[in-house]
PDB file of C-alpha atoms in Angstrom:
ATOM      1  CA  MET A  11     -18.546   9.412  85.010  1.00 37.00           C
ATOM      2  CA  THR A  12     -15.442   7.067  84.699  1.00 43.00           C
ATOM      3  CA  SER A  13     -14.505   4.218  82.143  1.00 55.00           C
ATOM      4  CA  SER A  14     -13.965   0.291  83.084  1.00 64.00           C
ATOM      5  CA  PRO A  15     -10.301   0.271  82.197  1.00 77.00           C
ATOM      6  CA  SER A  16      -9.169  -1.616  79.167  1.00 87.00           C
ATOM      7  CA  PRO A  17      -9.277  -5.585  79.664  1.00 93.00           C
ATOM      8  CA  TRP A  18      -5.411  -7.034  78.765  1.00 96.00           C
ATOM      9  CA  ILE A  19      -5.570 -10.810  76.907  1.00 97.00           C
ATOM     10  CA  ILE A  20      -3.758 -12.943  78.186  1.00 98.00           C
ATOM     11  CA  VAL A  21      -2.734 -15.811  75.205  1.00 98.00           C
ATOM     12  CA  GLY A  22      -1.596 -19.366  76.647  1.00 97.00           C
ATOM     13  CA  LEU A  23      -0.185 -21.226  73.882  1.00 97.00           C
ATOM     14  CA  GLY A  24      -0.352 -25.280  73.647  1.00 95.00           C
ATOM     15  CA  ASN A  25      -0.631 -27.291  71.231  1.00 94.00           C
ATOM     16  CA  PRO A  26      -3.907 -29.921  71.305  1.00 88.00           C
ATOM     17  CA  GLY A  27      -3.866 -33.039  71.863  1.00 89.00           C
ATOM     18  CA  ALA A  28      -3.717 -35.773  74.693  1.00 91.00           C
ATOM     19  CA  GLU A  29       0.324 -36.287  74.168  1.00 91.00           C
ATOM     20  CA  TYR A  30       0.907 -32.717  74.859  1.00 91.00           C
ATOM     21  CA  ALA A  31      -1.741 -32.501  78.134  1.00 87.00           C
ATOM     22  CA  ALA A  32       1.037 -32.337  80.885  1.00 86.00           C
ATOM     23  CA  THR A  33       4.506 -30.915  78.622  1.00 91.00           C
ATOM     24  CA  ARG A  34       6.217 -28.192  77.915  1.00 92.00           C
ATOM     25  CA  HIS A  35       4.701 -27.580  75.347  1.00 90.00           C
ATOM     26  CA  ASN A  36       1.383 -26.669  76.671  1.00 94.00           C
ATOM     27  CA  ALA A  37       3.218 -23.949  79.634  1.00 95.00           C
ATOM     28  CA  GLY A  38       1.009 -21.270  77.956  1.00 96.00           C
ATOM     29  CA  TYR A  39      -1.679 -22.859  78.567  1.00 96.00           C
ATOM     30  CA  LEU A  40      -1.340 -24.067  81.929  1.00 95.00           C
ATOM     31  CA  VAL A  41      -0.441 -20.513  83.580  1.00 96.00           C
ATOM     32  CA  VAL A  42      -3.780 -19.611  81.439  1.00 97.00           C
ATOM     33  CA  ASP A  43      -5.866 -22.279  83.045  1.00 96.00           C
ATOM     34  CA  GLU A  44      -4.211 -21.750  86.591  1.00 96.00           C
ATOM     35  CA  LEU A  45      -5.658 -18.205  86.734  1.00 96.00           C
ATOM     36  CA  ALA A  46      -8.895 -19.454  85.186  1.00 97.00           C
ATOM     37  CA  ARG A  47      -9.349 -21.266  87.916  1.00 97.00           C
ATOM     38  CA  ARG A  48      -8.275 -18.730  90.306  1.00 95.00           C
ATOM     39  CA  GLY A  49     -10.499 -16.235  88.855  1.00 94.00           C
ATOM     40  CA  SER A  50     -13.166 -18.801  89.072  1.00 95.00           C
ATOM     41  CA  ALA A  51     -13.681 -17.708  85.545  1.00 96.00           C
ATOM     42  CA  THR A  52     -15.624 -20.071  83.248  1.00 96.00           C
ATOM     43  CA  TRP A  53     -14.413 -21.283  79.678  1.00 97.00           C
ATOM     44  CA  LYS A  54     -16.318 -20.787  76.115  1.00 97.00           C
ATOM     45  CA  MET A  55     -15.813 -21.066  72.652  1.00 96.00           C
ATOM     46  CA  HIS A  56     -15.080 -18.114  70.918  1.00 96.00           C
ATOM     47  CA  ARG A  57     -15.802 -17.591  67.385  1.00 95.00           C
ATOM     48  CA  SER A  58     -11.636 -16.347  66.436  1.00 95.00           C
ATOM     49  CA  ARG A  59     -11.042 -20.661  67.167  1.00 94.00           C
ATOM     50  CA  CYS A  60      -9.649 -20.008  70.742  1.00 96.00           C
ATOM     51  CA  ARG A  61     -11.013 -21.041  73.985  1.00 96.00           C
ATOM     52  CA  VAL A  62     -11.808 -17.411  76.662  1.00 98.00           C
ATOM     53  CA  ALA A  63     -12.517 -17.099  80.058  1.00 98.00           C
ATOM     54  CA  GLU A  64     -12.989 -13.315  81.824  1.00 96.00           C
ATOM     55  CA  VAL A  65     -11.831 -12.529  84.679  1.00 97.00           C
ATOM     56  CA  ARG A  66     -10.741  -9.995  87.442  1.00 93.00           C
ATOM     57  CA  LEU A  67      -6.879  -9.367  88.404  1.00 86.00           C
ATOM     58  CA  GLY A  68      -7.051  -6.957  91.057  1.00 86.00           C
ATOM     59  CA  SER A  69      -8.574  -3.711  90.130  1.00 86.00           C
ATOM     60  CA  GLY A  70      -8.199  -4.459  86.289  1.00 90.00           C
ATOM     61  CA  ARG A  71     -10.212  -7.175  84.317  1.00 93.00           C
ATOM     62  CA  ALA A  72      -8.949  -9.796  81.693  1.00 96.00           C
ATOM     63  CA  VAL A  73      -9.457 -12.062  79.108  1.00 98.00           C
ATOM     64  CA  LEU A  74      -7.179 -14.907  79.224  1.00 98.00           C
ATOM     65  CA  ALA A  75      -7.418 -17.280  75.929  1.00 98.00           C
ATOM     66  CA  GLN A  76      -6.048 -20.283  74.783  1.00 97.00           C
ATOM     67  CA  PRO A  77      -6.079 -20.780  70.643  1.00 97.00           C
ATOM     68  CA  HIS A  78      -6.860 -24.243  69.771  1.00 94.00           C
ATOM     69  CA  ALA A  79      -4.172 -23.981  66.830  1.00 93.00           C
ATOM     70  CA  PHE A  80      -0.336 -25.574  67.624  1.00 94.00           C
ATOM     71  CA  MET A  81       1.904 -23.155  68.690  1.00 92.00           C
ATOM     72  CA  ASN A  82       3.443 -22.465  64.487  1.00 93.00           C
ATOM     73  CA  GLU A  83      -0.460 -21.848  63.449  1.00 95.00           C
ATOM     74  CA  SER A  84      -2.268 -20.047  66.911  1.00 95.00           C
ATOM     75  CA  GLY A  85      -1.368 -16.048  64.690  1.00 96.00           C
ATOM     76  CA  GLY A  86      -4.826 -16.215  63.072  1.00 96.00           C
ATOM     77  CA  PRO A  87      -6.900 -17.333  65.775  1.00 96.00           C
ATOM     78  CA  VAL A  88      -4.691 -14.891  68.534  1.00 97.00           C
ATOM     79  CA  ALA A  89      -5.085 -11.605  65.825  1.00 97.00           C
ATOM     80  CA  SER A  90      -9.177 -12.308  65.311  1.00 97.00           C
ATOM     81  CA  LEU A  91     -10.016 -12.600  69.478  1.00 97.00           C
ATOM     82  CA  VAL A  92      -7.299  -8.724  69.536  1.00 97.00           C
ATOM     83  CA  SER A  93      -9.196  -7.765  67.000  1.00 96.00           C
ATOM     84  CA  TYR A  94     -12.727  -8.437  68.185  1.00 96.00           C
ATOM     85  CA  TYR A  95     -12.135  -7.051  71.206  1.00 95.00           C
ATOM     86  CA  LYS A  96     -10.187  -3.939  70.035  1.00 95.00           C
ATOM     87  CA  GLU A  97      -7.652  -3.814  72.113  1.00 92.00           C
ATOM     88  CA  PRO A  98      -3.849  -2.317  71.185  1.00 94.00           C
ATOM     89  CA  LEU A  99      -1.308  -4.561  71.219  1.00 95.00           C
ATOM     90  CA  ASP A 100       0.043  -3.101  74.565  1.00 94.00           C
ATOM     91  CA  ARG A 101      -2.745  -5.040  76.688  1.00 95.00           C
ATOM     92  CA  VAL A 102      -1.462  -7.889  75.139  1.00 97.00           C
ATOM     93  CA  ILE A 103      -0.067 -10.694  76.801  1.00 97.00           C
ATOM     94  CA  VAL A 104       1.678 -14.217  75.531  1.00 96.00           C
TER      95      VAL A 104
END
């Protein structure tokens, strides 16, 4: 039996708040929102302080993430998420 390949963790950075909603500051949020939409994924809040959604990408799978922190404060939530999934850093795209 073959094991399922490790998921990619795809992190879209952004800033919380309505004033950033459709700005270049939220380009990362917008990209992972679109990937979630295309994959018919459902967002849920994770204990890492990231919104996450799991999707299939081709023959693989990915965990999409949006840290609920300003971009310059997103390191902690992202590190917590990567630690939770126990994935190597070469499987993380920011």
